[in-house]
JSON list of C-alpha atoms in Angstrom, two decimals:
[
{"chain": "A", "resi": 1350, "resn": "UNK", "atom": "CA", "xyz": [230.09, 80.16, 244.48]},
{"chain": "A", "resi": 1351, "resn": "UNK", "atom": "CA", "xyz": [228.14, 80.41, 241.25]},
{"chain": "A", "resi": 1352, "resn": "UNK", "atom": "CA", "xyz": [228.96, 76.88, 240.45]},
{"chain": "A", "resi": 1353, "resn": "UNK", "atom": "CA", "xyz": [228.18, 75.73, 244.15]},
{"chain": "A", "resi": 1354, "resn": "UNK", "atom": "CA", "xyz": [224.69, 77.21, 243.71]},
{"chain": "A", "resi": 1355, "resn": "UNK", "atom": "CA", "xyz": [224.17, 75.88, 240.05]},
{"chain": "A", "resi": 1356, "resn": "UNK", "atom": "CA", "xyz": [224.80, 72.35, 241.22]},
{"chain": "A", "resi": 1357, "resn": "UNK", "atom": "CA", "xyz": [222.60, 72.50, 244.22]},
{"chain": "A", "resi": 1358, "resn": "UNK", "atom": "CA", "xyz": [219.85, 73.67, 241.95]},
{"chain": "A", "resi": 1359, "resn": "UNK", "atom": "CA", "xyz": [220.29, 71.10, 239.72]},
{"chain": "A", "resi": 1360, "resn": "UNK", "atom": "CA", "xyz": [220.67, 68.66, 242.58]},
{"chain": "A", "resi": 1361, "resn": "UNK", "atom": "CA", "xyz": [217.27, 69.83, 244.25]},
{"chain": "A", "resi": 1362, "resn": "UNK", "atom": "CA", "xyz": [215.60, 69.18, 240.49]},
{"chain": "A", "resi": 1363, "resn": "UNK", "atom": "CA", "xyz": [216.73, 65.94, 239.92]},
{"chain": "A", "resi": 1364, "resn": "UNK", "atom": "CA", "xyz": [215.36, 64.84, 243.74]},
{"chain": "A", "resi": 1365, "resn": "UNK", "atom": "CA", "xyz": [211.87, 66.68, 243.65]},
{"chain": "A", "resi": 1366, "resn": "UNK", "atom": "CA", "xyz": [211.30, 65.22, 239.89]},
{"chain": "A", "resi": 1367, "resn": "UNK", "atom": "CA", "xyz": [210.16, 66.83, 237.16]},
{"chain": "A", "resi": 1368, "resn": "UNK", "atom": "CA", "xyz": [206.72, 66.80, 237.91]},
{"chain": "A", "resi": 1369, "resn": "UNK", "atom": "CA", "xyz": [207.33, 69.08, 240.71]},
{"chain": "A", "resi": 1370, "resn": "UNK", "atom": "CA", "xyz": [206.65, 71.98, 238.25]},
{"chain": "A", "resi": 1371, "resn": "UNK", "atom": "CA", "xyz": [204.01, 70.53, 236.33]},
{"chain": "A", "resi": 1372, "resn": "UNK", "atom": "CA", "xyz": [201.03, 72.67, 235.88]},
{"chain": "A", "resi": 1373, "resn": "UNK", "atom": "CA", "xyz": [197.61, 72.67, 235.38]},
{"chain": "A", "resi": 1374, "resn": "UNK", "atom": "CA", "xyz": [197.97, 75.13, 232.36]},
{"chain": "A", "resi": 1375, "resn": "UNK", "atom": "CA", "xyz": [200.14, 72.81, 230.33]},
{"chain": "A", "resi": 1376, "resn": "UNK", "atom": "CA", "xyz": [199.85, 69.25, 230.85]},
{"chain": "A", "resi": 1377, "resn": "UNK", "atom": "CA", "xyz": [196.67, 68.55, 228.79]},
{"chain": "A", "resi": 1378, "resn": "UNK", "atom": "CA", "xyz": [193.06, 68.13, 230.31]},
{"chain": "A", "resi": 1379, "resn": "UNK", "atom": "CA", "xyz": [190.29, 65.47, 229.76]},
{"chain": "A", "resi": 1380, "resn": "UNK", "atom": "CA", "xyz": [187.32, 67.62, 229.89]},
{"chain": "A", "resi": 1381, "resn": "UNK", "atom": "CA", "xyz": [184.07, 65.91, 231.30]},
{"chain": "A", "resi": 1382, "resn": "UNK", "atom": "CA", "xyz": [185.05, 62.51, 231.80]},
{"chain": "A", "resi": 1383, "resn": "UNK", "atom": "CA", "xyz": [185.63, 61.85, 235.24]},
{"chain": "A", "resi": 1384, "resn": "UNK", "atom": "CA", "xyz": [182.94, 61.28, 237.64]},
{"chain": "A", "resi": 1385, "resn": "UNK", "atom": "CA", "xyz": [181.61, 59.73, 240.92]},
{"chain": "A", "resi": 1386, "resn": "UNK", "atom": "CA", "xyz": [179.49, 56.70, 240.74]},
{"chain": "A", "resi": 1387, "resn": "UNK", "atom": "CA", "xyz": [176.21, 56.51, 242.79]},
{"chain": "A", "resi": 1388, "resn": "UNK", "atom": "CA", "xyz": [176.47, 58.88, 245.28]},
{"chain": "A", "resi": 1389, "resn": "UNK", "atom": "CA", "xyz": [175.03, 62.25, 244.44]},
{"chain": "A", "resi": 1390, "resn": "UNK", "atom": "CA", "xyz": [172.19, 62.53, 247.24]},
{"chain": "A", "resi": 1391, "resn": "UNK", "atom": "CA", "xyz": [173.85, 60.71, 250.10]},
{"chain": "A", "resi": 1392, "resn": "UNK", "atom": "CA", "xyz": [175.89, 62.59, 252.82]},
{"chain": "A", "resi": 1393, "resn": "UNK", "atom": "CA", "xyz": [179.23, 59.98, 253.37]},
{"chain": "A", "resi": 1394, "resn": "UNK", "atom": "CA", "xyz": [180.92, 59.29, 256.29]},
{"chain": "A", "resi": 1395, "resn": "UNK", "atom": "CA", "xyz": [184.65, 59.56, 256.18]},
{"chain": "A", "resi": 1396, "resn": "UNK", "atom": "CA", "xyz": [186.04, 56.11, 257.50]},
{"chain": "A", "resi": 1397, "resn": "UNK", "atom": "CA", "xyz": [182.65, 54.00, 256.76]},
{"chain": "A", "resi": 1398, "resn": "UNK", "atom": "CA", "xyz": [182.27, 54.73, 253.40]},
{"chain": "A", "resi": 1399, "resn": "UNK", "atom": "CA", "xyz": [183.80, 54.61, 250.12]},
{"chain": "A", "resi": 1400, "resn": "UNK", "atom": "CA", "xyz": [183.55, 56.25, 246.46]},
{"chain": "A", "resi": 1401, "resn": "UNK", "atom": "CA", "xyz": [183.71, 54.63, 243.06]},
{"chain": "A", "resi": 1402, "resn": "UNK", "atom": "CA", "xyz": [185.69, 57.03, 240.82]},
{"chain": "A", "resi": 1403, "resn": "UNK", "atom": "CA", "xyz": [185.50, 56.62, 237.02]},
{"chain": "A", "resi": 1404, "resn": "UNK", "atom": "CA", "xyz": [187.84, 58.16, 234.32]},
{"chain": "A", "resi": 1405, "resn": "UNK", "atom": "CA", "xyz": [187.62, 57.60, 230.38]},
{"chain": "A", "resi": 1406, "resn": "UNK", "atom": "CA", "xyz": [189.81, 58.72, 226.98]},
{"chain": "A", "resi": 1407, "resn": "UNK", "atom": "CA", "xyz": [192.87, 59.56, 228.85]},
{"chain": "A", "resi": 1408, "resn": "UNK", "atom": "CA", "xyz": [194.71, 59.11, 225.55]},
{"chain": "A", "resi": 1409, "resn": "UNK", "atom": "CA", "xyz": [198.23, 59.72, 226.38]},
{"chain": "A", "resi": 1410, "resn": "UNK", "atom": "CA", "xyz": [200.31, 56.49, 227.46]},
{"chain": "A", "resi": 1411, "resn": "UNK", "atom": "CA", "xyz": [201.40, 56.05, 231.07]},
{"chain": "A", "resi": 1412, "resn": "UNK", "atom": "CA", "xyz": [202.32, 53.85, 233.40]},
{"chain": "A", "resi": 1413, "resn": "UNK", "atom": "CA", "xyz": [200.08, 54.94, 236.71]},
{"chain": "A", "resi": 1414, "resn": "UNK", "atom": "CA", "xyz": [196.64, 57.03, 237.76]},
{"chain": "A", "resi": 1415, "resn": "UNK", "atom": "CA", "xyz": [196.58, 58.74, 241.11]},
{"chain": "A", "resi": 1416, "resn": "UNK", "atom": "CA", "xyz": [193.53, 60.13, 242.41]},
{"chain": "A", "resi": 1417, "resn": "UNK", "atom": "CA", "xyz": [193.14, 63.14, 244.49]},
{"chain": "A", "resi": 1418, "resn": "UNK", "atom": "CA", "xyz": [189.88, 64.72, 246.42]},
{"chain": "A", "resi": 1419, "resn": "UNK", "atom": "CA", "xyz": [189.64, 68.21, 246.23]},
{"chain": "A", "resi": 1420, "resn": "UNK", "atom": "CA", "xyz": [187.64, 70.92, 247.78]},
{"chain": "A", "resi": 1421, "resn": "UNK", "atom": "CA", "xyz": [184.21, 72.05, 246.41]},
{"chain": "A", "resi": 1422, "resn": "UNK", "atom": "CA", "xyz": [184.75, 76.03, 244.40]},
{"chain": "A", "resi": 1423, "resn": "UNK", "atom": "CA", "xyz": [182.09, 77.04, 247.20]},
{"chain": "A", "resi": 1424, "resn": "UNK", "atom": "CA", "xyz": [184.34, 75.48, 250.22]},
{"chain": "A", "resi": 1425, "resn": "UNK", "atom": "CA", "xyz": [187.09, 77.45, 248.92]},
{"chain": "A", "resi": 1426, "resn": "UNK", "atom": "CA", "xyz": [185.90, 81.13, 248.79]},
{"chain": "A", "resi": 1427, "resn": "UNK", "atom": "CA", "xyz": [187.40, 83.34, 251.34]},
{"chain": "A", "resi": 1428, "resn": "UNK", "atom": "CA", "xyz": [189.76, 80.49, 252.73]},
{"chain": "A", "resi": 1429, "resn": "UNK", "atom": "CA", "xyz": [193.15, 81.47, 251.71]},
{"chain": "A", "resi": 1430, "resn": "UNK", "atom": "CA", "xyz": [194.38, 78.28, 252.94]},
{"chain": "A", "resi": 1431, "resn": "UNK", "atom": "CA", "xyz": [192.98, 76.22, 250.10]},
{"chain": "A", "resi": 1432, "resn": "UNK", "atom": "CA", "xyz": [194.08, 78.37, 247.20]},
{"chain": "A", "resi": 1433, "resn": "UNK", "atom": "CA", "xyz": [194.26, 77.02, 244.33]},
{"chain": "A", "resi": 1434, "resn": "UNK", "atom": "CA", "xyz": [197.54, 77.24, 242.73]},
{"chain": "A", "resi": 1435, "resn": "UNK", "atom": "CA", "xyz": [198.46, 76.01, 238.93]},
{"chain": "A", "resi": 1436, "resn": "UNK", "atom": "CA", "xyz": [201.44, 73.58, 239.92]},
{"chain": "A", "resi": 1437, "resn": "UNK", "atom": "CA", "xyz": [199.70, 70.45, 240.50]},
{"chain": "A", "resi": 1438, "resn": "UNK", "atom": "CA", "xyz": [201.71, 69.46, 243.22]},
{"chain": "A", "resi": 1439, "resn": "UNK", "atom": "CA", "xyz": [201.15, 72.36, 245.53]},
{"chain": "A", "resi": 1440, "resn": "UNK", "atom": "CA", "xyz": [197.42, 73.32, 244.50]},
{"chain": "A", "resi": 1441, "resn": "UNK", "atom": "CA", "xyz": [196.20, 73.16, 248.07]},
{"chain": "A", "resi": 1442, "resn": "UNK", "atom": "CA", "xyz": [192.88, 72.82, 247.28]},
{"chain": "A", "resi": 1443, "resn": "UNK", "atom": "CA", "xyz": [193.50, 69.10, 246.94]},
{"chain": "A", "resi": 1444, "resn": "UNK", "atom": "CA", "xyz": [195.13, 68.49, 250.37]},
{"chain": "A", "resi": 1445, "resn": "UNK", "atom": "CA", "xyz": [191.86, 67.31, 251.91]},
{"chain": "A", "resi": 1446, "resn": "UNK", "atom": "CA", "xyz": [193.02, 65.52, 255.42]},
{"chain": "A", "resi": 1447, "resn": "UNK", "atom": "CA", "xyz": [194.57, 66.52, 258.69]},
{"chain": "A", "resi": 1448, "resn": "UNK", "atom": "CA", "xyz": [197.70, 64.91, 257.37]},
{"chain": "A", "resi": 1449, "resn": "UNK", "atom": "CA", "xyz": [197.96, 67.41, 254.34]},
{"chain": "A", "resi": 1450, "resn": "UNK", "atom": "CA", "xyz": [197.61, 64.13, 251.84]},
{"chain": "A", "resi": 1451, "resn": "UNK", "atom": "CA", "xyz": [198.61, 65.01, 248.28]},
{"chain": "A", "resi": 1452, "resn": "UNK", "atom": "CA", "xyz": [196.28, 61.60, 247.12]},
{"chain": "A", "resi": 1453, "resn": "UNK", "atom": "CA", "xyz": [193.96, 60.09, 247.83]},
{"chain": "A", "resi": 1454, "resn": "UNK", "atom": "CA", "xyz": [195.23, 56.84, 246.09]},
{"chain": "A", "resi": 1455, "resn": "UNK", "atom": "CA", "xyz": [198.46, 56.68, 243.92]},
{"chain": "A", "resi": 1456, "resn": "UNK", "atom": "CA", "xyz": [199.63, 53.67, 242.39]},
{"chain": "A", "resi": 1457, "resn": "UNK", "atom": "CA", "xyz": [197.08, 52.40, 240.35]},
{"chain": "A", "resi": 1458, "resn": "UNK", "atom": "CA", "xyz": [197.86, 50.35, 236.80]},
{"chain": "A", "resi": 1459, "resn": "UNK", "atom": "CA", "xyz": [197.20, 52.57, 234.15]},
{"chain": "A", "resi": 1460, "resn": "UNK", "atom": "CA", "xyz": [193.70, 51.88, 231.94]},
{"chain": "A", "resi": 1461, "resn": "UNK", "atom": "CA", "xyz": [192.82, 55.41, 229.33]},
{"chain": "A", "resi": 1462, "resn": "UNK", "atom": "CA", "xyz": [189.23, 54.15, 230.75]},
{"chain": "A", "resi": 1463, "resn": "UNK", "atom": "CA", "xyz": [188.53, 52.32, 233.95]},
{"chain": "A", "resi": 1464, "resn": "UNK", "atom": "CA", "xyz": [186.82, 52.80, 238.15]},
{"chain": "A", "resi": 1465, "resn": "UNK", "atom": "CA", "xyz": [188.29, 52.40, 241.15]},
{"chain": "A", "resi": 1466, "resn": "UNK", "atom": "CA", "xyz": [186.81, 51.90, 244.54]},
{"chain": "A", "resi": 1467, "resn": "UNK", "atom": "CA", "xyz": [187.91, 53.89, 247.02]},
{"chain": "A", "resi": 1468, "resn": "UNK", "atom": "CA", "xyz": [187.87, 53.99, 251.07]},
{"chain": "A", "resi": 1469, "resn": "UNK", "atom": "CA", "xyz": [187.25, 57.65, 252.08]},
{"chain": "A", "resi": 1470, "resn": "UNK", "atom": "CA", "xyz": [189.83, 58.18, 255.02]},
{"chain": "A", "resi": 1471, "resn": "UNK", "atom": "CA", "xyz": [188.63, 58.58, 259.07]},
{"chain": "A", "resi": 1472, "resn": "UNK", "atom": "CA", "xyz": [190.39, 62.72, 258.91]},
{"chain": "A", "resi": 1473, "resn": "UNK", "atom": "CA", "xyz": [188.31, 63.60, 255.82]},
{"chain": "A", "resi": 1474, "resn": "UNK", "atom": "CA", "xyz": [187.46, 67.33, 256.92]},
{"chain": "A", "resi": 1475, "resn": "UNK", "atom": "CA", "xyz": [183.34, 67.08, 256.49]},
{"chain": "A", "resi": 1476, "resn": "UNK", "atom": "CA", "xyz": [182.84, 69.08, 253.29]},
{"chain": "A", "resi": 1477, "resn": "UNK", "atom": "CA", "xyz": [181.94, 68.82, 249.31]},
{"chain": "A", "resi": 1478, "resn": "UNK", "atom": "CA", "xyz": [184.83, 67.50, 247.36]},
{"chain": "A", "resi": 1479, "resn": "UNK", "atom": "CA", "xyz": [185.08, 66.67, 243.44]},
{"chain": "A", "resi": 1480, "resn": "UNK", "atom": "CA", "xyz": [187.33, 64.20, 242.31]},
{"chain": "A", "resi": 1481, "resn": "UNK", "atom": "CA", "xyz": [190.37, 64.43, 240.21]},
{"chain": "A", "resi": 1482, "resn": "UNK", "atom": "CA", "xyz": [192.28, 61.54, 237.76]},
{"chain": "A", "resi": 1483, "resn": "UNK", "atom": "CA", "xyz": [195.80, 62.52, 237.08]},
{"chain": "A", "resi": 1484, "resn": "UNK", "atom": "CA", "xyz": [197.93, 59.87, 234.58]},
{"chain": "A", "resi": 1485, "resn": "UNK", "atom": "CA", "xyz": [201.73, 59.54, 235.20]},
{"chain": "A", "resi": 1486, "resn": "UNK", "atom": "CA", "xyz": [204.88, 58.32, 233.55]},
{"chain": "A", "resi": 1487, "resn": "UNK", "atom": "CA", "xyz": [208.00, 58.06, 235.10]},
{"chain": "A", "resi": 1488, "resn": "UNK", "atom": "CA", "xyz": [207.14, 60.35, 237.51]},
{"chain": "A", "resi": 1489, "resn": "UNK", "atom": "CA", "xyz": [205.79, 63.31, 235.41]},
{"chain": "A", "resi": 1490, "resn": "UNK", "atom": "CA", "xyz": [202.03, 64.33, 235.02]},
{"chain": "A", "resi": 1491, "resn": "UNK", "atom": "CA", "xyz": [201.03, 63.15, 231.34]},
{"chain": "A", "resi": 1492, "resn": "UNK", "atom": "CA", "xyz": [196.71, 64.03, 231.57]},
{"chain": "A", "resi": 1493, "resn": "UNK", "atom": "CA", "xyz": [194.18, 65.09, 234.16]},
{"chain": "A", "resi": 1494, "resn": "UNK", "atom": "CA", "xyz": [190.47, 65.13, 234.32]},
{"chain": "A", "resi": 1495, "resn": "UNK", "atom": "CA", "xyz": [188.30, 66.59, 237.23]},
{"chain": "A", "resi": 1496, "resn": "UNK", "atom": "CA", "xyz": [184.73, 65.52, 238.38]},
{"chain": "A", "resi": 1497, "resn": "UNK", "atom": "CA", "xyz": [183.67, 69.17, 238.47]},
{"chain": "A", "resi": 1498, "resn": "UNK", "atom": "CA", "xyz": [183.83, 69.56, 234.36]},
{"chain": "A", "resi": 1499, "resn": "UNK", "atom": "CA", "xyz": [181.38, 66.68, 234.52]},
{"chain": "A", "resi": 1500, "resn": "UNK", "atom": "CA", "xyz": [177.29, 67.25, 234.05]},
{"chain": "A", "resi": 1501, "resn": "UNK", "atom": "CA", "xyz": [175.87, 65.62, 237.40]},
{"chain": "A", "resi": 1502, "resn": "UNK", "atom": "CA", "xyz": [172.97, 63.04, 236.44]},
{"chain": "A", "resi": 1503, "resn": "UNK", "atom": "CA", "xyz": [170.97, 60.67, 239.13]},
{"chain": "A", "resi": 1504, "resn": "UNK", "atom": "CA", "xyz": [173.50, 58.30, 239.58]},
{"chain": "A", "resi": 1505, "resn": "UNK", "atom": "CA", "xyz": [177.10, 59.41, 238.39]},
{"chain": "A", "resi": 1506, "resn": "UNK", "atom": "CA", "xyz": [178.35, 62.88, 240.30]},
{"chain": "A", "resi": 1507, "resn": "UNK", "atom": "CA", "xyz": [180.23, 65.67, 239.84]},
{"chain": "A", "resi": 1508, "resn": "UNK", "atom": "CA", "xyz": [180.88, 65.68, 243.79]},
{"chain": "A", "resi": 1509, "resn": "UNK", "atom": "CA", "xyz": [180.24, 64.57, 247.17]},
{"chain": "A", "resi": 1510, "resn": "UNK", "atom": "CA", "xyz": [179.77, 65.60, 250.46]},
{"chain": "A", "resi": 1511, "resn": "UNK", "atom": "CA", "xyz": [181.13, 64.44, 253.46]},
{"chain": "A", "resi": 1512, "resn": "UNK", "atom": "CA", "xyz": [180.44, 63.82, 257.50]},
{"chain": "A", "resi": 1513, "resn": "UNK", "atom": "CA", "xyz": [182.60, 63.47, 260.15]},
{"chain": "A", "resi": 1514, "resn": "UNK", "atom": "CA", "xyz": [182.35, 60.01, 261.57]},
{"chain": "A", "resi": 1515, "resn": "UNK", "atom": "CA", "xyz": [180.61, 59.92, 264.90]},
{"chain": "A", "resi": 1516, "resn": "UNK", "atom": "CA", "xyz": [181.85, 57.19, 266.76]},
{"chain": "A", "resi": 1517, "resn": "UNK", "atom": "CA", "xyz": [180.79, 58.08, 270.04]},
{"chain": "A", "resi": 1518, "resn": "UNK", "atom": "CA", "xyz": [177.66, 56.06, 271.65]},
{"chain": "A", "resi": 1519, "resn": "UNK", "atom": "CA", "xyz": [174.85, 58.20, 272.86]},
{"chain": "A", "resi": 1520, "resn": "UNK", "atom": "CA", "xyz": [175.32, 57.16, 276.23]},
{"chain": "A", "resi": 1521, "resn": "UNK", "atom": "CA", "xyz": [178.59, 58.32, 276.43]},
{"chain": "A", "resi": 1522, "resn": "UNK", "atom": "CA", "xyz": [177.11, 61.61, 275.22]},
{"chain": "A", "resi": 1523, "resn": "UNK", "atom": "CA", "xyz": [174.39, 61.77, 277.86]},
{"chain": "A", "resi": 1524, "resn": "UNK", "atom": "CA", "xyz": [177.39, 60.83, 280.61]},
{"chain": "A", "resi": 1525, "resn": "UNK", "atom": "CA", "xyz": [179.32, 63.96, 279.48]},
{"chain": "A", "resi": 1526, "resn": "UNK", "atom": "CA", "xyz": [176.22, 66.84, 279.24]},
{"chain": "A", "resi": 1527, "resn": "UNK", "atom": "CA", "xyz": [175.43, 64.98, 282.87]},
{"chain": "A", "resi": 1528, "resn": "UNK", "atom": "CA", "xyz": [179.47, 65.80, 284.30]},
{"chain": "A", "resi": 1529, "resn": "UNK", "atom": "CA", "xyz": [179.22, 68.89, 282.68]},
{"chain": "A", "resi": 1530, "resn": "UNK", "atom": "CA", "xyz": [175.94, 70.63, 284.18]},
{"chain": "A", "resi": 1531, "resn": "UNK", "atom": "CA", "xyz": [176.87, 68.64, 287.21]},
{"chain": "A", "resi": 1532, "resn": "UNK", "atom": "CA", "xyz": [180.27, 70.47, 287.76]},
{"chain": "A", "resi": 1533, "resn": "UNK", "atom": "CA", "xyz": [178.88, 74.15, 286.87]},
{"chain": "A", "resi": 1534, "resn": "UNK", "atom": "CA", "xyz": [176.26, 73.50, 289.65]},
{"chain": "A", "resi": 1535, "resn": "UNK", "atom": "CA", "xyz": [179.12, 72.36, 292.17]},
{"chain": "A", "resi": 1536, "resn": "UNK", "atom": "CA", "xyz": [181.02, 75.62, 290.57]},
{"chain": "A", "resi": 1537, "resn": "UNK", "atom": "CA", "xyz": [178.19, 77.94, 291.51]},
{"chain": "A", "resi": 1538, "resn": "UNK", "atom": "CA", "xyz": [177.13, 76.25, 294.74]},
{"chain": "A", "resi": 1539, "resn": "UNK", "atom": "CA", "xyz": [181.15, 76.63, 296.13]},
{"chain": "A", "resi": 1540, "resn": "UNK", "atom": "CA", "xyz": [181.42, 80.28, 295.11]},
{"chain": "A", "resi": 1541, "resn": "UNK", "atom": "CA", "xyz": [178.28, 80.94, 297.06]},
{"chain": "A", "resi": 1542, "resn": "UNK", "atom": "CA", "xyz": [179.29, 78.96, 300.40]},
{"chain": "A", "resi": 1543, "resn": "UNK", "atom": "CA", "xyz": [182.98, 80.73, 299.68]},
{"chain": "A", "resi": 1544, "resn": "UNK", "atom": "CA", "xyz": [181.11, 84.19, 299.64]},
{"chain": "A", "resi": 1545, "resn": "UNK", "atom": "CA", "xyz": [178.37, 83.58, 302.36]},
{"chain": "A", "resi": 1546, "resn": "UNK", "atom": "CA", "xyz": [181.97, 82.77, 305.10]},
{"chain": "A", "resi": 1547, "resn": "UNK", "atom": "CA", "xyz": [183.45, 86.03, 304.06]}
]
């Protein structure tokens, strides 16, 4: 049974991949040098607009960069649901969407500096998000740097704050406030004809 169990463990390992237990607390950290370009006083609209994220000195050799957006310190207090947890993987703080997505973009050639523009997806939840650079090889975590460590200036941003896309026309609006005080009135006018026969 012993062996059984020590085999399925070691089965389960090799499947998830070792970066399943990497953490925050020991892969290293490039402090300050990841940031948001040229968005810091606009309010963006998930599935219209997009974000230009930029990373530098990510020293360590690897093959990929994934990106991930991740809720805001202040959109996190007293919401259990986005704690943050130390394996990088499960931190749910960076599981922005209705679909639970893990990145925002994976898959991008490596470069220890470079940008990448970014379409910010239709279910982005309408909050303030920072950005974080992770650097992979062969499937484990080698360096990660997040937007919040950076010092905000006029044009490159520590975060950014999202809308929910609003893609109904106003006269679709004014249809639906018109059906809906229009069927309370019919509501209250039957109850009083029902009453006034009893």
């Amino acid at each position: 049974m012993a062996r059984t169990l020590t085999i399925a463990a070691i089965l389960a390992l090799a499947i998830t991949g070792a970066s399943a237990s990497a953490l925050y607390s020991t892969t290293p950290q490039v402090d300050g040098k990841v940031y948001i370009e040229g968005t810091c006083s606009k309010t963006l609209t998930g599935g219209a607009d997009s974000i230009k994220v930029n990373w530098s000195d990510f020293t360590e050799s690897a093959d990929t960069i994934a990106i991930k957006l991740c809720f805001h310190k202040d959109k996190t207090v007293d919401r259990p649901w986005r704690k943050f947890k130390d394996n990088i993987n499960k931190n749910k703080q960076c599981w922005q969407t209705a679909k639970l997505a893990k990145f925002l973009k994976e898959g991008i050639g490596y470069s220890s500096s470079g940008s990448e523009l970014i379409e910010l997806p239709m279910n982005t939840a309408p909050s303030t998000y920072s950005v974080q650079v992770l650097s992979q090889a062969g499937g484990t975590y080698k360096q990660w740097g997040d937007s919040k460590t950076y010092t905000q200036t006029a044009d490159k941003c520590a975060h950014v704050t999202t809308a929910i896309y609003e893609n109904q026309p106003s006269t679709l609006v004014g249809t639906q406030a018109f059906f809906t005080v229009f069927s309370i009135i019919v509501l209250i006018v039957s109850y009083a004809y029902d009453r006034s026969r009893n």
